[in-house]
Amino acid sequence: MVQKQRYSLPAVCIVWQTAMIILFGVFIRYNEEADTHWVEHRHTKNISSDIENDFYYRYPSFQDVHVMIFVGFGFLMTFLKRYSFGAVGFNFLIAAFGLQWALLMQGWFHSLDYTDGKIKIGVENMINADFCVAGCLIAYGAVLGKVSAVQLLVMTLFGVTLFAVEEYIILNVIHARDAGGSMVIHTFGAYYGLSISWMLYRPNLDQSDRLHGSVYHSDVFAMIGTLFLWMFWPSFNSAITDHGDGQHRAAINTYLALAATVLTTVAISSLFQKHGKLDMVHIQNATLAGGVAVGTAAEFMLMPYGALIVGFCCGIISTLGYVYLSPFMEKYLKIQDTCGIHNLHAMPGVIGGIVGAITAASATESVYGVEGLINTFDFKEDFKDMVPSRQGGHQAAGLCVALCFAVGGGIAVGCILRLPIWGDPADDNCFDDETYWEVPDEEEDVPPILHYNNHMLYLTTVYWSCPLRLFSPQTNHTAPNCTILFLVLLSLYPYG
Amino acid sequence: MVQKQRYSLPAVCIVWQTAMIILFGVFIRYNEEADTHWVEHRHTKNISSDIENDFYYRYPSFQDVHVMIFVGFGFLMTFLKRYSFGAVGFNFLIAAFGLQWALLMQGWFHSLDYTDGKIKIGVENMINADFCVAGCLIAYGAVLGKVSAVQLLVMTLFGVTLFAVEEYIILNVIHARDAGGSMVIHTFGAYYGLSISWMLYRPNLDQSDRLHGSVYHSDVFAMIGTLFLWMFWPSFNSAITDHGDGQHRAAINTYLALAATVLTTVAISSLFQKHGKLDMVHIQNATLAGGVAVGTAAEFMLMPYGALIVGFCCGIISTLGYVYLSPFMEKYLKIQDTCGIHNLHAMPGVIGGIVGAITAASATESVYGVEGLINTFDFKEDFKDMVPSRQGGHQAAGLCVALCFAVGGGIAVGCILRLPIWGDPADDNCFDDETYWEVPDEEEDVPPILHYNNHMLYLTTVYWSCPLRLFSPQTNHTAPNCTILFLVLLSLYPYG
Amino acid sequence: MVQKQRYSLPAVCIVWQTAMIILFGVFIRYNEEADTHWVEHRHTKNISSDIENDFYYRYPSFQDVHVMIFVGFGFLMTFLKRYSFGAVGFNFLIAAFGLQWALLMQGWFHSLDYTDGKIKIGVENMINADFCVAGCLIAYGAVLGKVSAVQLLVMTLFGVTLFAVEEYIILNVIHARDAGGSMVIHTFGAYYGLSISWMLYRPNLDQSDRLHGSVYHSDVFAMIGTLFLWMFWPSFNSAITDHGDGQHRAAINTYLALAATVLTTVAISSLFQKHGKLDMVHIQNATLAGGVAVGTAAEFMLMPYGALIVGFCCGIISTLGYVYLSPFMEKYLKIQDTCGIHNLHAMPGVIGGIVGAITAASATESVYGVEGLINTFDFKEDFKDMVPSRQGGHQAAGLCVALCFAVGGGIAVGCILRLPIWGDPADDNCFDDETYWEVPDEEEDVPPILHYNNHMLYLTTVYWSCPLRLFSPQTNHTAPNCTILFLVLLSLYPYG
């Protein structure tokens, strides 16, 4: 199947990248905060200082999100013993393509300047592009090790397109709020990936069982991914919320939800594992569920204890999902979910949507303040007559839209990916970097020298200390055995 | 001992997390900068822009500190060949619990709003909670590999409690300044951990000697921890200092002190090692000592050369500590200090306290400026009559308080942890992830082993198919050798 | 050669660090934004808020750059199977020394306060010092594994000195703009390193061939370096650009250029590799070329599509460089370039300089705005009569200066490094951590596999050294087999 990739992968990369250049040339320009006219814009808008450029509000969060996308998602998937190159490398490739396409797709919906037909981009667009890519990387988790790079690129192309439409409907048409993307990013991304994985079901995947697990150091690499996702999740959920209290509150809520998740994950992992031992799979994944589930409500007045409750529940549900649901889904629903994204993104995402709807519906002016309520839920312009209870309904509607787009889109894209033209690996070559990467030859490399030195020392010692051992079968390096053998041999000589 | 952990670890996690939810529900709310009333607060206080929310002053530093806590401390401890899961996983667990408890404990002392009895939290509380957790993670370094997860949680519960009281006394009652926590965090954390380790002395720990060392890649993992600690230390020391010049100066001083430490660490490591080779243990740890030691004085006018001098000395002292002091302490003082926190945190922490006292005592209005002196040392309200020389005395008093709390508290907590109910590992199971984690089976996976299995198959086949080969030592899988052997054997038979 | 390092490395470290302390004592002070007089300065300059301290504009970028220097460059070089300690450890050492020396050298040229003869430092100086160090770390890439720590320190001492002079000439005398340092940092650093490598040519380097490659996990470690460089490059290129739109635009341009590079790198890597497989060396390195090449023009109105085009081309050129040029250079030009810095830094750096010159020359007031043009190109004071077309010429002149300093300086420093006093490794000891580091003994710890190899080696040795042992078939360590064999042997003795 690599032979098929031989020309298709370079072709897709070059052609699509060329298309991006042309589309960017036609459509994309800097927005007024990134353009050299900013200084004039400042005078016009009476902005007192350069620091009020949106760059300074959002750039640190952007960088954190960027780390989550490339190191977080990339390394989280390195847990397989022989698919670390594919995990981190293909993640890199599809994210780099996806963010360009996302800038265009999201730009057309959100940042189009109707005066000149150009999309004007700034730091917020970069964050949103990274968010959009996150959806596709979540989907990658379901099919990790079972698809080719070209399939991933196709999946990303359609994923980003669907995402942009779905996001526009949820945020602008339905006017749901979704700061951290529980619905827009996680629910969509996860069910999109699961639907694709369902379409690409491989009944004989057990032929790759030898590679479908971790080794000690690959689990440690995966923890790098886990921790960078976990640590920077407060930035993720607060990156595009309102300046000031909005970003501040979203960060606090996420910080707390994630902390609670860790404890319940550890509890359930230990409780449901034989001998009470902890399972690295749970620690690597389920500890993040709280960040997913608090996404929608992070900017609301969820209250610190509310965030803890969300995290508490999600740690339990997500870990139980790994223990019971994933095997069930593989066996009965024919969904092979390599990274368990159903437990980490799908269920917590849906919970996040529901928590968001409830929190929004129960918002009151006494808690939020008159101005605070308007700002938080953006009850302005077309929606200035909105009330919290109706907002709750809109939130729920948003969740449904995300689910429909994800499942519908996933099935459609899955059909496309089943075409036998994409060079996907054979059933007994899944989870194997050898298929798509030049893998260094492990056997020839490590220590021979160290071994050799030790070995020579050992040999000479044995040799000189025991001439008769020539006759003694050398079984292992414990001297006593050797001696006993010798004595036996000696005693036998007379018989000779 | 895992059997004991079977129910105790889940129970502790669930019960304590539930308690956190209840306590947060009763006590914790957002502060005015994270609350939706911020917009009204802005109008009242005449704050011109959202960017003056404390979030934008401190959030980037917070994220850096967060990385230090979870990746820095976590990975620094992965150096042991078979305790990387425990290092990074338990670090994760106790930090996630500790920060919640710290928000409460520190909140009661520092952020309680007496009008409604609620603790009002914002980004500064999150940083302080991470700081508080740092103390407990330092202590973890001393007992790494020798205690169970439940013991670590108990240690953290008491550690955070002691920390909050000690911090309140040092900073508020005594009015010492300690921006980077040389005394409050490092001295306290290190002696707390060392006292516990002393109480938990294991005379037969040498039974785990086979696991008490590093392998090549575990040392590289540990360097990830080292570098993230090293790089982000300027953020650590400047995270809660005064806005403006305070943060700026603290970052510069820390940056310089750490740079100097690296050079002297390398010098001493090479000088005192046989053959002049460098020791990874020193590079991983002693290079950080300068950051610890410059903590208290980082916000003072220590001057760039002052920071370099501090770093210079600490690199030497810390490395010598690893060479001479750690073996001495283990042999004669019965203190087994897995990570050498005495060299990395305890000694540099005390030095930091002393440097802080001297720098404070020698402060003058000509160097600091009138307003600068007042701002830097917070000579306001109750302390408006304070003078630098007296401040120096207060700093020294603060150091003593930290030491007393650490040693006293550590011994008390050590007594509790000696109770035979915590499921700690046996002497021959220390430093072994097998005890508490599902560890992937290394033997079945990577390639050479497959070869090995094949080889055995081959051997047995040959063995049984050819009785005469009893005489033929089967050494490797090259058929020619086998043939040669056979010929030799045949030629020998006549002698028989 | 370690023996030579025995005293030279400690001596160099201690003496140079002491010199730094003295020079810092004489020359370096805080600038007005980091000094306690900031509060007075604020009043004088009528600065409304602490947030307008340069610290808040640049500190997040500084930390990102700091990560690039220590984790990015350090881990990028860990790809060699047995030189990870040297890669990350020596990188750490020379960066820590270099930044101190850079603060002095750059300070004399750029931040000297003529009223009191002191260098006044702040966050921008720290960023510039890190930049300066980057040049030397790039050079390290060419000689990785072939020089001693002392040689690296010497190389850094001269490198920083040359850098500061070259930078002053390019930026201040010639008045070229170079935000991300395509010319000043990358072109200079790369050709400096290549010239040194040329001077230190080792005809018999193939004696170390066994260590001149990667293993699976070392390639994953290197990806950590790659990704942190890639992710934080927007911060690198925007760290010292103008406040406001300058930083904003530089970040966007770099973000886009890097994304495009990833796709073309993958395309070319797959196309030119046998079987269409991807090569980790390309993914690790060539994906970064776009960030280098967009450095100079990042702050200009390069336009988003312009950034994509730059990235597109550099991904292709850099990857082709790895495929064709590096082997050619080693064979015919006698330049051994361990990390391929010619492909990652030299060529993209030169391209960056050219792109910068073209972009500058074609700048117009209609695109930039009147004020924007002046701000972007700093057409002020001595250069207020400058026009874009002439600026283009100055940019090109800057590139030439960088090249001259690099090649000239590199050859001179190479001559110094050829002196037989530096303790460089023998030809058969290159790329080996054993030479300078205490390397943990792999044998006692990890998997049985290693033991297996060892054992087989032992058996073959014994086999050939002892003909009589033909009678003792000893293949593996299972005692039962051994016993059976013995019994058979015993039963055979009577025949003897």
PDB file of C-alpha atoms in Angstrom, chain B residues 77 137-146 155 189-190 192-198 335-342 431:
ATOM      1  CA  MET B  77      11.642  12.520  38.923  1.00  0.00           C
ATOM      2  CA  LEU B 137       6.172  17.957  45.462  1.00  0.00           C
ATOM      3  CA  ILE B 138       9.624  18.866  46.722  1.00  0.00           C
ATOM      4  CA  ALA B 139       8.943  16.697  49.740  1.00  0.00           C
ATOM      5  CA  TYR B 140       7.848  13.904  47.401  1.00  0.00           C
ATOM      6  CA  GLY B 141      11.348  13.975  45.928  1.00  0.00           C
ATOM      7  CA  ALA B 142      12.836  12.731  49.195  1.00  0.00           C
ATOM      8  CA  VAL B 143      10.519   9.731  49.494  1.00  0.00           C
ATOM      9  CA  LEU B 144      10.194   8.957  45.786  1.00  0.00           C
ATOM     10  CA  GLY B 145       9.692   5.256  45.192  1.00  0.00           C
ATOM     11  CA  LYS B 146       9.324   4.369  48.865  1.00  0.00           C
ATOM     12  CA  MET B 155       1.590  13.873  53.225  1.00  0.00           C
ATOM     13  CA  GLY B 189       9.194  21.683  51.444  1.00  0.00           C
ATOM     14  CA  ALA B 190      12.667  20.197  51.545  1.00  0.00           C
ATOM     15  CA  TYR B 192       9.436  18.617  55.551  1.00  0.00           C
ATOM     16  CA  GLY B 193      10.275  15.857  53.084  1.00  0.00           C
ATOM     17  CA  LEU B 194      13.628  15.070  54.658  1.00  0.00           C
ATOM     18  CA  SER B 195      12.082  14.763  58.106  1.00  0.00           C
ATOM     19  CA  ILE B 196       9.470  12.379  56.759  1.00  0.00           C
ATOM     20  CA  SER B 197      12.142  10.389  54.974  1.00  0.00           C
ATOM     21  CA  TRP B 198      14.109  10.213  58.223  1.00  0.00           C
ATOM     22  CA  ILE B 335      18.068  10.095  55.751  1.00  0.00           C
ATOM     23  CA  GLN B 336      17.401   8.457  52.401  1.00  0.00           C
ATOM     24  CA  ASP B 337      16.844  11.253  49.943  1.00  0.00           C
ATOM     25  CA  THR B 338      15.944   9.718  46.565  1.00  0.00           C
ATOM     26  CA  CYS B 339      16.164  12.878  44.476  1.00  0.00           C
ATOM     27  CA  GLY B 340      18.700  14.724  46.561  1.00  0.00           C
ATOM     28  CA  ILE B 341      16.287  17.486  47.535  1.00  0.00           C
ATOM     29  CA  HIS B 342      18.659  18.485  50.311  1.00  0.00           C
ATOM     30  CA  PHE B 431      11.421   2.171  42.993  1.00  0.00           C
TER      31      PHE B 431
END
